[in-house]
Amino acid sequence: IEEATKIRQENRRLKSKQEEEDRERSKRLEEEKKKRIQEANKRERLENLERITEKEKIGNDNDELRIRNDEDSEQDRAVKNALEAVRKRTDAGSDKSSPSVWAAVKALTAFIDSRKNIGEKPDVPQ
C-alpha cells in the first residue's frame, strides 16, 4: 500500500511538473506570437510612414511646380501687357508725348528686349 501511495504521489508530481512545463511553453509561444505581431505592426507603420512621406514630398514638389508655373504665367502676362502698351504708344505716335511717357516706353522696350535674350548665352569673355 505504501508503494502504491508513493507511485501515486510520484505520478501527481510528474503530472504537475508536466502541466507547469506546458503552461510555460504556452506562455513563451504566446509571447513570441505577440512579439512577431508587434514587429509586423511596426514594419507596417514604418512602411506607411514612408509612403506618406513620399506622397508629401511629391505633393510639395507638385505645389512648388504649380507655384513656379503660376509665377511664370504672371510674368508672361506682364511682358505681353508691357509689349502691347509699347506697341499702342508707338503705333499711335504718342510714345514721345511727354518725358515720362517716353522714359516709360524706353524702359519697357529695354525690359522686353532683355526678356527676349534670356535664352541666349551672354557674351562673356572666357
Short mmCIF file of N, CA and C in Angstrom, two decimals:
data_model
loop_
_atom_site.label_atom_id
_atom_site.label_comp_id
_atom_site.label_asym_id
_atom_site.label_seq_id
_atom_site.Cartn_x
_atom_site.Cartn_y
_atom_site.Cartn_z
N ILE A 1 0.84 -1.19 0.00
CA ILE A 1 0.00 0.00 0.00
C ILE A 1 0.88 1.25 0.00
N GLU A 2 1.95 1.25 0.78
CA GLU A 2 2.86 2.40 0.77
C GLU A 2 3.47 2.59 -0.61
N GLU A 3 3.76 1.48 -1.23
CA GLU A 3 4.35 1.53 -2.57
C GLU A 3 3.37 2.20 -3.53
N ALA A 4 2.10 1.86 -3.48
CA ALA A 4 1.09 2.44 -4.35
C ALA A 4 0.93 3.92 -4.06
N THR A 5 0.99 4.31 -2.80
CA THR A 5 0.88 5.72 -2.42
C THR A 5 2.06 6.49 -2.99
N LYS A 6 3.24 5.92 -2.88
CA LYS A 6 4.44 6.59 -3.41
C LYS A 6 4.33 6.77 -4.93
N ILE A 7 3.82 5.75 -5.60
CA ILE A 7 3.68 5.82 -7.06
C ILE A 7 2.66 6.89 -7.44
N ARG A 8 1.52 6.94 -6.70
CA ARG A 8 0.51 7.97 -6.98
C ARG A 8 1.09 9.37 -6.76
N GLN A 9 1.84 9.54 -5.68
CA GLN A 9 2.44 10.85 -5.38
C GLN A 9 3.44 11.23 -6.49
N GLU A 10 4.22 10.25 -6.91
CA GLU A 10 5.20 10.50 -7.97
C GLU A 10 4.47 10.85 -9.28
N ASN A 11 3.39 10.14 -9.57
CA ASN A 11 2.61 10.44 -10.78
C ASN A 11 2.02 11.86 -10.72
N ARG A 12 1.47 12.22 -9.52
CA ARG A 12 0.93 13.58 -9.36
C ARG A 12 2.03 14.62 -9.54
N ARG A 13 3.19 14.36 -8.96
CA ARG A 13 4.31 15.29 -9.08
C ARG A 13 4.73 15.43 -10.55
N LEU A 14 4.84 14.31 -11.26
CA LEU A 14 5.21 14.34 -12.67
C LEU A 14 4.14 15.05 -13.50
N LYS A 15 2.87 14.76 -13.18
CA LYS A 15 1.77 15.39 -13.90
C LYS A 15 1.78 16.90 -13.65
N SER A 16 2.01 17.31 -12.41
CA SER A 16 2.08 18.72 -12.05
C SER A 16 3.25 19.40 -12.77
N LYS A 17 4.38 18.69 -12.78
CA LYS A 17 5.57 19.23 -13.46
C LYS A 17 5.29 19.39 -14.96
N GLN A 18 4.64 18.38 -15.56
CA GLN A 18 4.31 18.43 -16.99
C GLN A 18 3.35 19.59 -17.27
N GLU A 19 2.35 19.76 -16.41
CA GLU A 19 1.40 20.86 -16.58
C GLU A 19 2.11 22.21 -16.47
N GLU A 20 3.03 22.35 -15.54
CA GLU A 20 3.80 23.59 -15.39
C GLU A 20 4.64 23.86 -16.63
N GLU A 21 5.29 22.82 -17.15
CA GLU A 21 6.08 22.97 -18.38
C GLU A 21 5.19 23.37 -19.56
N ASP A 22 4.00 22.76 -19.63
CA ASP A 22 3.06 23.10 -20.69
C ASP A 22 2.62 24.57 -20.59
N ARG A 23 2.34 25.02 -19.37
CA ARG A 23 1.95 26.42 -19.17
C ARG A 23 3.09 27.36 -19.58
N GLU A 24 4.32 27.03 -19.19
CA GLU A 24 5.47 27.87 -19.55
C GLU A 24 5.67 27.89 -21.07
N ARG A 25 5.53 26.73 -21.71
CA ARG A 25 5.69 26.65 -23.15
C ARG A 25 4.59 27.48 -23.84
N SER A 26 3.36 27.35 -23.37
CA SER A 26 2.25 28.13 -23.94
C SER A 26 2.49 29.62 -23.76
N LYS A 27 2.96 29.98 -22.57
CA LYS A 27 3.25 31.39 -22.28
C LYS A 27 4.35 31.91 -23.20
N ARG A 28 5.41 31.11 -23.38
CA ARG A 28 6.53 31.50 -24.24
C ARG A 28 6.06 31.64 -25.69
N LEU A 29 5.25 30.67 -26.15
CA LEU A 29 4.74 30.73 -27.52
C LEU A 29 3.84 31.95 -27.71
N GLU A 30 3.02 32.24 -26.71
CA GLU A 30 2.14 33.40 -26.78
C GLU A 30 2.96 34.70 -26.84
N GLU A 31 4.02 34.77 -26.04
CA GLU A 31 4.89 35.96 -26.05
C GLU A 31 5.60 36.11 -27.39
N GLU A 32 6.07 34.98 -27.95
CA GLU A 32 6.72 35.04 -29.26
C GLU A 32 5.74 35.51 -30.34
N LYS A 33 4.52 35.00 -30.27
CA LYS A 33 3.48 35.41 -31.22
C LYS A 33 3.20 36.89 -31.09
N LYS A 34 3.06 37.36 -29.85
CA LYS A 34 2.81 38.78 -29.59
C LYS A 34 3.95 39.64 -30.13
N LYS A 35 5.19 39.17 -29.93
CA LYS A 35 6.36 39.91 -30.40
C LYS A 35 6.37 39.97 -31.94
N ARG A 36 6.05 38.85 -32.60
CA ARG A 36 6.01 38.85 -34.07
C ARG A 36 4.95 39.81 -34.59
N ILE A 37 3.79 39.83 -33.92
CA ILE A 37 2.71 40.73 -34.32
C ILE A 37 3.15 42.18 -34.14
N GLN A 38 3.80 42.48 -33.02
CA GLN A 38 4.28 43.84 -32.76
C GLN A 38 5.30 44.26 -33.81
N GLU A 39 6.21 43.35 -34.15
CA GLU A 39 7.23 43.66 -35.16
C GLU A 39 6.58 43.88 -36.53
N ALA A 40 5.59 43.06 -36.86
CA ALA A 40 4.89 43.23 -38.14
C ALA A 40 4.14 44.57 -38.16
N ASN A 41 3.50 44.91 -37.05
CA ASN A 41 2.80 46.20 -36.97
C ASN A 41 3.78 47.35 -37.09
N LYS A 42 4.94 47.21 -36.46
CA LYS A 42 5.96 48.26 -36.52
C LYS A 42 6.44 48.44 -37.96
N ARG A 43 6.71 47.32 -38.64
CA ARG A 43 7.14 47.39 -40.05
C ARG A 43 6.07 48.06 -40.90
N GLU A 44 4.81 47.68 -40.66
CA GLU A 44 3.71 48.26 -41.43
C GLU A 44 3.59 49.76 -41.18
N ARG A 45 3.73 50.18 -39.92
CA ARG A 45 3.67 51.62 -39.62
C ARG A 45 4.81 52.36 -40.30
N LEU A 46 6.01 51.77 -40.29
CA LEU A 46 7.15 52.41 -40.95
C LEU A 46 6.93 52.52 -42.46
N GLU A 47 6.42 51.44 -43.05
CA GLU A 47 6.13 51.47 -44.49
C GLU A 47 5.09 52.53 -44.81
N ASN A 48 4.04 52.60 -43.98
CA ASN A 48 3.00 53.61 -44.19
C ASN A 48 3.58 55.01 -44.05
N LEU A 49 4.43 55.19 -43.06
CA LEU A 49 5.07 56.50 -42.85
C LEU A 49 5.93 56.86 -44.05
N GLU A 50 6.67 55.89 -44.58
CA GLU A 50 7.50 56.15 -45.76
C GLU A 50 6.63 56.53 -46.96
N ARG A 51 5.49 55.81 -47.13
CA ARG A 51 4.59 56.14 -48.25
C ARG A 51 4.01 57.54 -48.08
N ILE A 52 3.60 57.86 -46.86
CA ILE A 52 3.03 59.18 -46.60
C ILE A 52 4.08 60.25 -46.86
N THR A 53 5.30 60.01 -46.37
CA THR A 53 6.39 60.97 -46.57
C THR A 53 6.66 61.16 -48.06
N GLU A 54 6.66 60.06 -48.81
CA GLU A 54 6.90 60.14 -50.25
C GLU A 54 5.77 60.92 -50.94
N LYS A 55 4.51 60.64 -50.53
CA LYS A 55 3.38 61.36 -51.11
C LYS A 55 3.47 62.85 -50.79
N GLU A 56 3.86 63.17 -49.55
CA GLU A 56 4.00 64.58 -49.17
C GLU A 56 5.10 65.24 -50.00
N LYS A 57 6.21 64.49 -50.20
CA LYS A 57 7.31 65.04 -51.00
C LYS A 57 6.83 65.31 -52.42
N ILE A 58 6.12 64.34 -52.99
CA ILE A 58 5.60 64.52 -54.36
C ILE A 58 4.62 65.69 -54.39
N GLY A 59 3.75 65.75 -53.36
CA GLY A 59 2.79 66.85 -53.28
C GLY A 59 3.48 68.19 -53.17
N ASN A 60 4.54 68.26 -52.34
CA ASN A 60 5.28 69.51 -52.19
C ASN A 60 5.97 69.88 -53.50
N ASP A 61 6.52 68.87 -54.19
CA ASP A 61 7.16 69.13 -55.49
C ASP A 61 6.13 69.66 -56.48
N ASN A 62 4.94 69.04 -56.48
CA ASN A 62 3.87 69.50 -57.39
C ASN A 62 3.42 70.91 -57.04
N ASP A 63 3.30 71.19 -55.73
CA ASP A 63 2.91 72.54 -55.30
C ASP A 63 3.94 73.56 -55.76
N GLU A 64 5.22 73.21 -55.58
CA GLU A 64 6.30 74.13 -55.98
C GLU A 64 6.27 74.35 -57.49
N LEU A 65 6.05 73.28 -58.24
CA LEU A 65 5.97 73.39 -59.70
C LEU A 65 4.78 74.25 -60.10
N ARG A 66 3.63 74.03 -59.44
CA ARG A 66 2.43 74.80 -59.74
C ARG A 66 2.68 76.29 -59.44
N ILE A 67 3.33 76.57 -58.31
CA ILE A 67 3.63 77.97 -57.95
C ILE A 67 4.55 78.59 -59.00
N ARG A 68 5.59 77.81 -59.40
CA ARG A 68 6.51 78.33 -60.41
C ARG A 68 5.78 78.61 -61.71
N ASN A 69 4.88 77.70 -62.09
CA ASN A 69 4.11 77.89 -63.33
C ASN A 69 3.22 79.11 -63.22
N ASP A 70 2.59 79.30 -62.05
CA ASP A 70 1.75 80.49 -61.85
C ASP A 70 2.58 81.75 -61.95
N GLU A 71 3.78 81.73 -61.34
CA GLU A 71 4.67 82.90 -61.40
C GLU A 71 5.10 83.16 -62.83
N ASP A 72 5.44 82.08 -63.55
CA ASP A 72 5.83 82.23 -64.96
C ASP A 72 4.67 82.82 -65.77
N SER A 73 3.47 82.35 -65.50
CA SER A 73 2.30 82.86 -66.23
C SER A 73 2.11 84.34 -65.95
N GLU A 74 2.25 84.73 -64.69
CA GLU A 74 2.12 86.16 -64.34
C GLU A 74 3.19 86.98 -65.03
N GLN A 75 4.41 86.47 -65.06
CA GLN A 75 5.49 87.20 -65.71
C GLN A 75 5.23 87.29 -67.21
N ASP A 76 4.77 86.20 -67.79
CA ASP A 76 4.46 86.22 -69.23
C ASP A 76 3.36 87.24 -69.53
N ARG A 77 2.32 87.27 -68.68
CA ARG A 77 1.25 88.25 -68.88
C ARG A 77 1.78 89.67 -68.74
N ALA A 78 2.66 89.88 -67.76
CA ALA A 78 3.22 91.22 -67.56
C ALA A 78 4.02 91.65 -68.79
N VAL A 79 4.81 90.73 -69.32
CA VAL A 79 5.62 91.05 -70.51
C VAL A 79 4.70 91.33 -71.70
N LYS A 80 3.67 90.50 -71.88
CA LYS A 80 2.74 90.72 -73.00
C LYS A 80 2.03 92.06 -72.86
N ASN A 81 1.59 92.38 -71.64
CA ASN A 81 0.92 93.66 -71.42
C ASN A 81 1.86 94.83 -71.68
N ALA A 82 3.12 94.69 -71.25
CA ALA A 82 4.10 95.76 -71.49
C ALA A 82 4.35 95.92 -72.98
N LEU A 83 4.48 94.80 -73.68
CA LEU A 83 4.71 94.84 -75.12
C LEU A 83 3.52 95.50 -75.83
N GLU A 84 2.31 95.16 -75.42
CA GLU A 84 1.11 95.74 -76.02
C GLU A 84 1.05 97.25 -75.76
N ALA A 85 1.40 97.67 -74.54
CA ALA A 85 1.38 99.10 -74.20
C ALA A 85 2.40 99.86 -75.05
N VAL A 86 3.58 99.31 -75.20
CA VAL A 86 4.62 99.96 -76.02
C VAL A 86 4.15 100.04 -77.48
N ARG A 87 3.59 98.95 -77.99
CA ARG A 87 3.11 98.93 -79.37
C ARG A 87 2.04 99.98 -79.62
N LYS A 88 1.09 100.07 -78.68
CA LYS A 88 0.00 101.05 -78.84
C LYS A 88 0.55 102.46 -78.88
N ARG A 89 1.45 102.79 -77.96
CA ARG A 89 2.03 104.15 -77.92
C ARG A 89 2.83 104.43 -79.18
N THR A 90 3.62 103.43 -79.59
CA THR A 90 4.46 103.63 -80.77
C THR A 90 3.60 103.76 -82.03
N ASP A 91 2.60 102.89 -82.17
CA ASP A 91 1.71 102.94 -83.35
C ASP A 91 0.92 104.24 -83.39
N ALA A 92 0.51 104.71 -82.23
CA ALA A 92 -0.27 105.95 -82.18
C ALA A 92 0.63 107.17 -82.31
N GLY A 93 1.93 106.97 -82.22
CA GLY A 93 2.87 108.09 -82.32
C GLY A 93 2.93 108.91 -81.04
N SER A 94 2.38 108.38 -79.98
CA SER A 94 2.37 109.14 -78.72
C SER A 94 3.44 108.65 -77.75
N ASP A 95 4.42 107.90 -78.30
CA ASP A 95 5.46 107.38 -77.43
C ASP A 95 6.40 108.47 -76.93
N LYS A 96 6.37 109.66 -77.53
CA LYS A 96 7.23 110.76 -77.08
C LYS A 96 6.39 111.98 -76.70
N SER A 97 5.14 111.72 -76.30
CA SER A 97 4.24 112.84 -75.99
C SER A 97 4.66 113.59 -74.73
N SER A 98 5.34 112.93 -73.82
CA SER A 98 5.86 113.62 -72.64
C SER A 98 7.11 112.88 -72.20
N PRO A 99 7.98 113.57 -71.43
CA PRO A 99 9.22 112.90 -71.00
C PRO A 99 8.93 111.63 -70.19
N SER A 100 7.88 111.62 -69.36
CA SER A 100 7.60 110.44 -68.54
C SER A 100 7.11 109.27 -69.41
N VAL A 101 6.27 109.56 -70.40
CA VAL A 101 5.80 108.50 -71.30
C VAL A 101 6.97 107.98 -72.12
N TRP A 102 7.79 108.89 -72.61
CA TRP A 102 8.96 108.49 -73.40
C TRP A 102 9.88 107.61 -72.58
N ALA A 103 10.15 107.98 -71.31
CA ALA A 103 11.02 107.19 -70.43
C ALA A 103 10.38 105.82 -70.15
N ALA A 104 9.06 105.80 -69.94
CA ALA A 104 8.37 104.54 -69.66
C ALA A 104 8.45 103.61 -70.88
N VAL A 105 8.22 104.15 -72.06
CA VAL A 105 8.28 103.34 -73.29
C VAL A 105 9.70 102.82 -73.48
N LYS A 106 10.67 103.67 -73.24
CA LYS A 106 12.07 103.25 -73.39
C LYS A 106 12.41 102.15 -72.39
N ALA A 107 11.98 102.30 -71.13
CA ALA A 107 12.26 101.30 -70.10
C ALA A 107 11.57 99.97 -70.43
N LEU A 108 10.30 100.06 -70.86
CA LEU A 108 9.58 98.84 -71.21
C LEU A 108 10.20 98.15 -72.42
N THR A 109 10.64 98.93 -73.39
CA THR A 109 11.30 98.36 -74.57
C THR A 109 12.58 97.64 -74.17
N ALA A 110 13.36 98.26 -73.29
CA ALA A 110 14.60 97.63 -72.82
C ALA A 110 14.28 96.34 -72.05
N PHE A 111 13.23 96.39 -71.24
CA PHE A 111 12.83 95.21 -70.48
C PHE A 111 12.41 94.08 -71.41
N ILE A 112 11.60 94.40 -72.40
CA ILE A 112 11.12 93.38 -73.34
C ILE A 112 12.29 92.79 -74.12
N ASP A 113 13.22 93.65 -74.55
CA ASP A 113 14.39 93.16 -75.27
C ASP A 113 15.22 92.23 -74.39
N SER A 114 15.35 92.57 -73.11
CA SER A 114 16.14 91.72 -72.21
C SER A 114 15.45 90.37 -72.01
N ARG A 115 14.12 90.34 -72.00
CA ARG A 115 13.38 89.09 -71.85
C ARG A 115 13.56 88.21 -73.09
N LYS A 116 13.68 88.82 -74.23
CA LYS A 116 13.86 88.06 -75.47
C LYS A 116 15.22 87.37 -75.48
N ASN A 117 16.21 87.98 -74.82
CA ASN A 117 17.58 87.46 -74.83
C ASN A 117 17.87 86.51 -73.69
N ILE A 118 16.88 86.15 -72.90
CA ILE A 118 17.12 85.27 -71.75
C ILE A 118 17.67 83.92 -72.20
N GLY A 119 17.14 83.37 -73.26
CA GLY A 119 17.57 82.05 -73.73
C GLY A 119 18.95 82.07 -74.36
N GLU A 120 19.42 83.25 -74.76
CA GLU A 120 20.73 83.35 -75.41
C GLU A 120 21.83 83.40 -74.38
N LYS A 121 23.00 82.90 -74.76
CA LYS A 121 24.15 82.95 -73.86
C LYS A 121 24.73 84.36 -73.90
N PRO A 122 25.07 84.87 -72.71
CA PRO A 122 25.67 86.21 -72.70
C PRO A 122 27.08 86.15 -73.31
N ASP A 123 27.47 87.26 -73.87
CA ASP A 123 28.80 87.35 -74.50
C ASP A 123 29.81 87.67 -73.40
N VAL A 124 30.30 86.62 -72.75
CA VAL A 124 31.24 86.80 -71.66
C VAL A 124 32.60 86.25 -72.11
N PRO A 125 33.66 87.06 -71.94
CA PRO A 125 34.99 86.56 -72.33
C PRO A 125 35.39 85.36 -71.48
N GLN A 126 36.05 84.43 -72.10
CA GLN A 126 36.49 83.21 -71.39
C GLN A 126 37.88 83.36 -70.88
#
